[in-house]
mmCIF file with all atom_site columns, C-alpha atoms in Angstrom:
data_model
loop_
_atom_site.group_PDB
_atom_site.id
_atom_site.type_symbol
_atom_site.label_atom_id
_atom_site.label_alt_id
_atom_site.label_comp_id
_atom_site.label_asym_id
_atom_site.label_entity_id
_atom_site.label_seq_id
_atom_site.pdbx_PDB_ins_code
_atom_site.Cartn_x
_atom_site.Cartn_y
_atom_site.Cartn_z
_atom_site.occupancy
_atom_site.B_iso_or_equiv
_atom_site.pdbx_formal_charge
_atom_site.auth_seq_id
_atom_site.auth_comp_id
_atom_site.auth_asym_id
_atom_site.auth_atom_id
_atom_site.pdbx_PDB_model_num
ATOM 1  C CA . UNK A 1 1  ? 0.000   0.000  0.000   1.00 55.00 ? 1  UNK A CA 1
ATOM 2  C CA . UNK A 1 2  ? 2.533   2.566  0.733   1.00 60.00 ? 2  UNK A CA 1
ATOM 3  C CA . UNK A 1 3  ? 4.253   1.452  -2.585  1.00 68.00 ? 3  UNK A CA 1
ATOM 4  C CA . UNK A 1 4  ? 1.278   3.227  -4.005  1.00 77.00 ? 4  UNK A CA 1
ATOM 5  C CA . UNK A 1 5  ? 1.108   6.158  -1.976  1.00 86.00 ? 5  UNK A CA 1
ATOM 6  C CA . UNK A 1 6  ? 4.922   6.758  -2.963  1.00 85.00 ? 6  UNK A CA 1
ATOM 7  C CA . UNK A 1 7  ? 4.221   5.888  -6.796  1.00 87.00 ? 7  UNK A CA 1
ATOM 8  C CA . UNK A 1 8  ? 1.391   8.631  -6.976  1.00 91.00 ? 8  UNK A CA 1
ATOM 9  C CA . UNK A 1 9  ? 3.625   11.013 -4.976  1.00 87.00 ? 9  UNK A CA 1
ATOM 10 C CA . UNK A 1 10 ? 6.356   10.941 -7.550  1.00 88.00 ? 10 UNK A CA 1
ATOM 11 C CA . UNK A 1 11 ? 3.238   10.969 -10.376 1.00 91.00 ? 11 UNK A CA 1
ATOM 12 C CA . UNK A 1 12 ? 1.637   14.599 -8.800  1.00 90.00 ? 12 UNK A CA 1
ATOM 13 C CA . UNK A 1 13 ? 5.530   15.787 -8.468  1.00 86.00 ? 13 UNK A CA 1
ATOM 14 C CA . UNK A 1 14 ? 6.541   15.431 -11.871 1.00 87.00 ? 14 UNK A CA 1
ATOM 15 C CA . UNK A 1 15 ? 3.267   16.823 -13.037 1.00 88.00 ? 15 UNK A CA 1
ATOM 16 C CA . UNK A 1 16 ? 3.801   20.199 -10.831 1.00 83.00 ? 16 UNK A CA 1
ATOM 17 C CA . UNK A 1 17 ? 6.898   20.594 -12.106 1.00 82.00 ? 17 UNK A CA 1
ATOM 18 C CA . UNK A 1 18 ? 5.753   19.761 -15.730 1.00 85.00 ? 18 UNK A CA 1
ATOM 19 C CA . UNK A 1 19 ? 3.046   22.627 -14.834 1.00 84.00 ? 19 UNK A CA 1
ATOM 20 C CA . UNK A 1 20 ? 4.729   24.900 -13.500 1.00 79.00 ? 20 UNK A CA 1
ATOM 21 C CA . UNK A 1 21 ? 8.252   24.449 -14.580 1.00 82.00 ? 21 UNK A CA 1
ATOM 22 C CA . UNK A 1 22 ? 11.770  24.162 -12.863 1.00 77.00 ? 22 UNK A CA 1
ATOM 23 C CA . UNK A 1 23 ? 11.749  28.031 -12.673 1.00 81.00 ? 23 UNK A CA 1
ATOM 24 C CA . UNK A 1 24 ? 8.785   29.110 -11.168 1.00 84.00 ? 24 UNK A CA 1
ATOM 25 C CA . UNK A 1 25 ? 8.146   25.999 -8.884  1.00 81.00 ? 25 UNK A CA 1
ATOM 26 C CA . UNK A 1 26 ? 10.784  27.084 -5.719  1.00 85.00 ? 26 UNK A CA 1
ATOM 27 C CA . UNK A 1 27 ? 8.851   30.722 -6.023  1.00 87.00 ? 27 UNK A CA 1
ATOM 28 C CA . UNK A 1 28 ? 5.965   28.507 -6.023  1.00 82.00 ? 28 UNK A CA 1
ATOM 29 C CA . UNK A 1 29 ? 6.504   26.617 -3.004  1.00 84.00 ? 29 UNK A CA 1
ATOM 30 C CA . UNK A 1 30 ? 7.786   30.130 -1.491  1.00 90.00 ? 30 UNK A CA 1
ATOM 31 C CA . UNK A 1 31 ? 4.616   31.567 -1.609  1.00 91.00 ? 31 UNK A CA 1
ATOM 32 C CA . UNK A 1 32 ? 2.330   28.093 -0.788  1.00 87.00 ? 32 UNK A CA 1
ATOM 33 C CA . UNK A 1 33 ? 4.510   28.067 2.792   1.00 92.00 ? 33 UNK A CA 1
ATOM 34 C CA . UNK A 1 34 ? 3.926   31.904 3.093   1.00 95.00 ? 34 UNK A CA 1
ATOM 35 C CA . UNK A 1 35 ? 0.183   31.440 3.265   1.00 94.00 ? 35 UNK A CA 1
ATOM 36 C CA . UNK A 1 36 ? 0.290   28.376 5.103   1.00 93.00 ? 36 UNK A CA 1
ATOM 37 C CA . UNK A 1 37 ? 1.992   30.349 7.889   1.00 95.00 ? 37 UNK A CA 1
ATOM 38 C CA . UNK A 1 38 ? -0.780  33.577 7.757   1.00 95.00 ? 38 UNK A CA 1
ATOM 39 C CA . UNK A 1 39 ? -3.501  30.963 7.958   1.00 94.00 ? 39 UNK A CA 1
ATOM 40 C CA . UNK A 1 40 ? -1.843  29.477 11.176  1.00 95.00 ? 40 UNK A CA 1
ATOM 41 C CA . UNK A 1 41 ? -1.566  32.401 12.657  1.00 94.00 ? 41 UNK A CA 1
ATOM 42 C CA . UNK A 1 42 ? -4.883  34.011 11.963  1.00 94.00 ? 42 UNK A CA 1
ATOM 43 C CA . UNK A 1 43 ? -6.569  30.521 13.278  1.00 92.00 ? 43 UNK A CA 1
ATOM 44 C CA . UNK A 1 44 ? -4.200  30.814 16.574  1.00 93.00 ? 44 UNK A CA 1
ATOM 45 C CA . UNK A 1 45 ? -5.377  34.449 16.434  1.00 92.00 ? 45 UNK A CA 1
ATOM 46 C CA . UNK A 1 46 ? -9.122  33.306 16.678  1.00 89.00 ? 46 UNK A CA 1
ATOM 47 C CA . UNK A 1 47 ? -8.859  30.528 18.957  1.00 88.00 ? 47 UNK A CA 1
ATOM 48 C CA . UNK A 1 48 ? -7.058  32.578 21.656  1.00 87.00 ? 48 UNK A CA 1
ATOM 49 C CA . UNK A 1 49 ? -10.327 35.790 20.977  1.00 85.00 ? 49 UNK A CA 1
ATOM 50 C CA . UNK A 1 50 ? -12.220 32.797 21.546  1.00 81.00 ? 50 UNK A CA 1
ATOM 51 C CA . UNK A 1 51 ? -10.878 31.914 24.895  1.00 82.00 ? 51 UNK A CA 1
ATOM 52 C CA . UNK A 1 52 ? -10.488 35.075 25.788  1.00 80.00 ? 52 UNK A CA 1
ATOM 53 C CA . UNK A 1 53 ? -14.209 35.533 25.608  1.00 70.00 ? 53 UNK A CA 1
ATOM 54 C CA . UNK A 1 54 ? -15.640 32.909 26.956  1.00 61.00 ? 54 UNK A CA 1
ATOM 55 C CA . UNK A 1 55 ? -17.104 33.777 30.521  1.00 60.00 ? 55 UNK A CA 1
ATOM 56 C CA . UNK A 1 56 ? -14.992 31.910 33.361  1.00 57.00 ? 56 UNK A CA 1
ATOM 57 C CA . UNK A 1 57 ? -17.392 30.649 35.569  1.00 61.00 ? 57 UNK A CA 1
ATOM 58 C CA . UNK A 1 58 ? -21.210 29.510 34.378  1.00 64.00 ? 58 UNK A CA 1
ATOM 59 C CA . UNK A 1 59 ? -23.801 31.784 35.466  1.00 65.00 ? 59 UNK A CA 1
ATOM 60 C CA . UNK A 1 60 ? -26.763 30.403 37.785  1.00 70.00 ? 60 UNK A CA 1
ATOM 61 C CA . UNK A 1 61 ? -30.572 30.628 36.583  1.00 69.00 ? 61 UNK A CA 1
ATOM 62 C CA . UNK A 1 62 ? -31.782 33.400 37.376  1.00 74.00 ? 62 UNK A CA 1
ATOM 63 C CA . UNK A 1 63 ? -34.404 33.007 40.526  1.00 76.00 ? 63 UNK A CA 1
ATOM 64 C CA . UNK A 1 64 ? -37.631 35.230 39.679  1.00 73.00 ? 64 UNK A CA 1
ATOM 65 C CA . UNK A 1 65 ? -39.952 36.801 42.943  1.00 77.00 ? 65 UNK A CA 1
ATOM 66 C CA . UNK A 1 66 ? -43.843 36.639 42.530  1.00 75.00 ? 66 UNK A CA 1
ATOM 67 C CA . UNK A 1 67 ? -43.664 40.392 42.011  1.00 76.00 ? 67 UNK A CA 1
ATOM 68 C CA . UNK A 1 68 ? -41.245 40.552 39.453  1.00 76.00 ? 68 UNK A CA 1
ATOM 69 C CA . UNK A 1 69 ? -42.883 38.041 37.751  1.00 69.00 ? 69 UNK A CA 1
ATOM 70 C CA . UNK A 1 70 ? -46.783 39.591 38.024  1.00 72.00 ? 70 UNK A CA 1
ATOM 71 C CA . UNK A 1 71 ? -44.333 42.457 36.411  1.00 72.00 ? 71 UNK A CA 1
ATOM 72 C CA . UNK A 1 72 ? -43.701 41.015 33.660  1.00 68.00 ? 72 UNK A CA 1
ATOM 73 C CA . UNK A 1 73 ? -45.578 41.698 30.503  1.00 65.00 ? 73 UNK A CA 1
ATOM 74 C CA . UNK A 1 74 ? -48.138 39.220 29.227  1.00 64.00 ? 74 UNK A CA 1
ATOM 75 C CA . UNK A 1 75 ? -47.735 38.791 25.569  1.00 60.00 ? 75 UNK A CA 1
ATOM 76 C CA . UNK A 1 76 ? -49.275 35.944 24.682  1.00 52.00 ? 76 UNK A CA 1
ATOM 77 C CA . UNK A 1 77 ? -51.020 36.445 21.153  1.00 53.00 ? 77 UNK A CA 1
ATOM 78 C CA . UNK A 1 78 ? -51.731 32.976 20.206  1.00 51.00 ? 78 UNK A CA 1
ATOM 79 C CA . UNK A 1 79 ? -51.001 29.359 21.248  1.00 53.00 ? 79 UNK A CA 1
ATOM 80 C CA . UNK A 1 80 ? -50.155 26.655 18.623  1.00 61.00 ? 80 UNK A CA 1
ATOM 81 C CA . UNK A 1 81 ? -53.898 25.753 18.346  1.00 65.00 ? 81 UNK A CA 1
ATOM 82 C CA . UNK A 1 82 ? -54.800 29.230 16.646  1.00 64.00 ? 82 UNK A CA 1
ATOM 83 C CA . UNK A 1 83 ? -56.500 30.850 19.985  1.00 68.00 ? 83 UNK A CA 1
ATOM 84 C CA . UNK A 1 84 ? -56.093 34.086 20.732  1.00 66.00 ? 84 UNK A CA 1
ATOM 85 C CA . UNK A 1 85 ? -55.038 35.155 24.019  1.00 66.00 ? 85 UNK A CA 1
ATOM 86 C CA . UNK A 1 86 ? -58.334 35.639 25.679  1.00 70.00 ? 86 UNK A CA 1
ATOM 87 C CA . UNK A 1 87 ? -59.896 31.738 24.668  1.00 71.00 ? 87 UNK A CA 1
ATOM 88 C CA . UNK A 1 88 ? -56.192 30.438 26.234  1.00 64.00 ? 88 UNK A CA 1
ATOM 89 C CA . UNK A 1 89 ? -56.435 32.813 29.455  1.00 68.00 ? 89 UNK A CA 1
ATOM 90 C CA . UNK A 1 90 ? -60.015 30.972 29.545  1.00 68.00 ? 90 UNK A CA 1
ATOM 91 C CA . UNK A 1 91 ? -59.487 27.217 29.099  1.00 63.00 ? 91 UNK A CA 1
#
């Protein structure tokens, strides 16, 4: 199996350099680690924002009174059935 792998290895090499010829191919492979490095470092970049941001400790539910509750406003329109908010409040 890896006789293969190193057969089509040699195969896509001589191909590039068919391509691209012996002239432009170490300018190519310049440029191919250039961007290889930018794209590590911008994905290092977001991964550390992303730490950075996450919140440290996990927040507990908030714990609701009965007044701040009766505060809150009652926006019920309709249920899934098609009532309105009156024929819900009733049943």
């Amino acid at each position: 199996m890896l006789e293969n792998r190193l057969l089509e290895i040699i195969i896509i090499a001589l191909v590039v350099m068919v391509l691209f010829g012996a002239k432009r191919l170490p300018d190519s492979a310049r440029s191919l680690g250039k961007s290889l490095r930018i794209l590590k470092a911008e994905a290092r970049a977001g991964r550390d924002e992303a730490t950075q941001e996450a919140p440290a400790t996990t927040a507990e539910p908030a714990v609701l009174t009965k007044a701040e509750v009766s505060a809150q406003p009652r926006t019920v329109l309709a249920d899934a059935t098609g009532k309105g908010r009156e024929e819900v409040l009733h049943d």
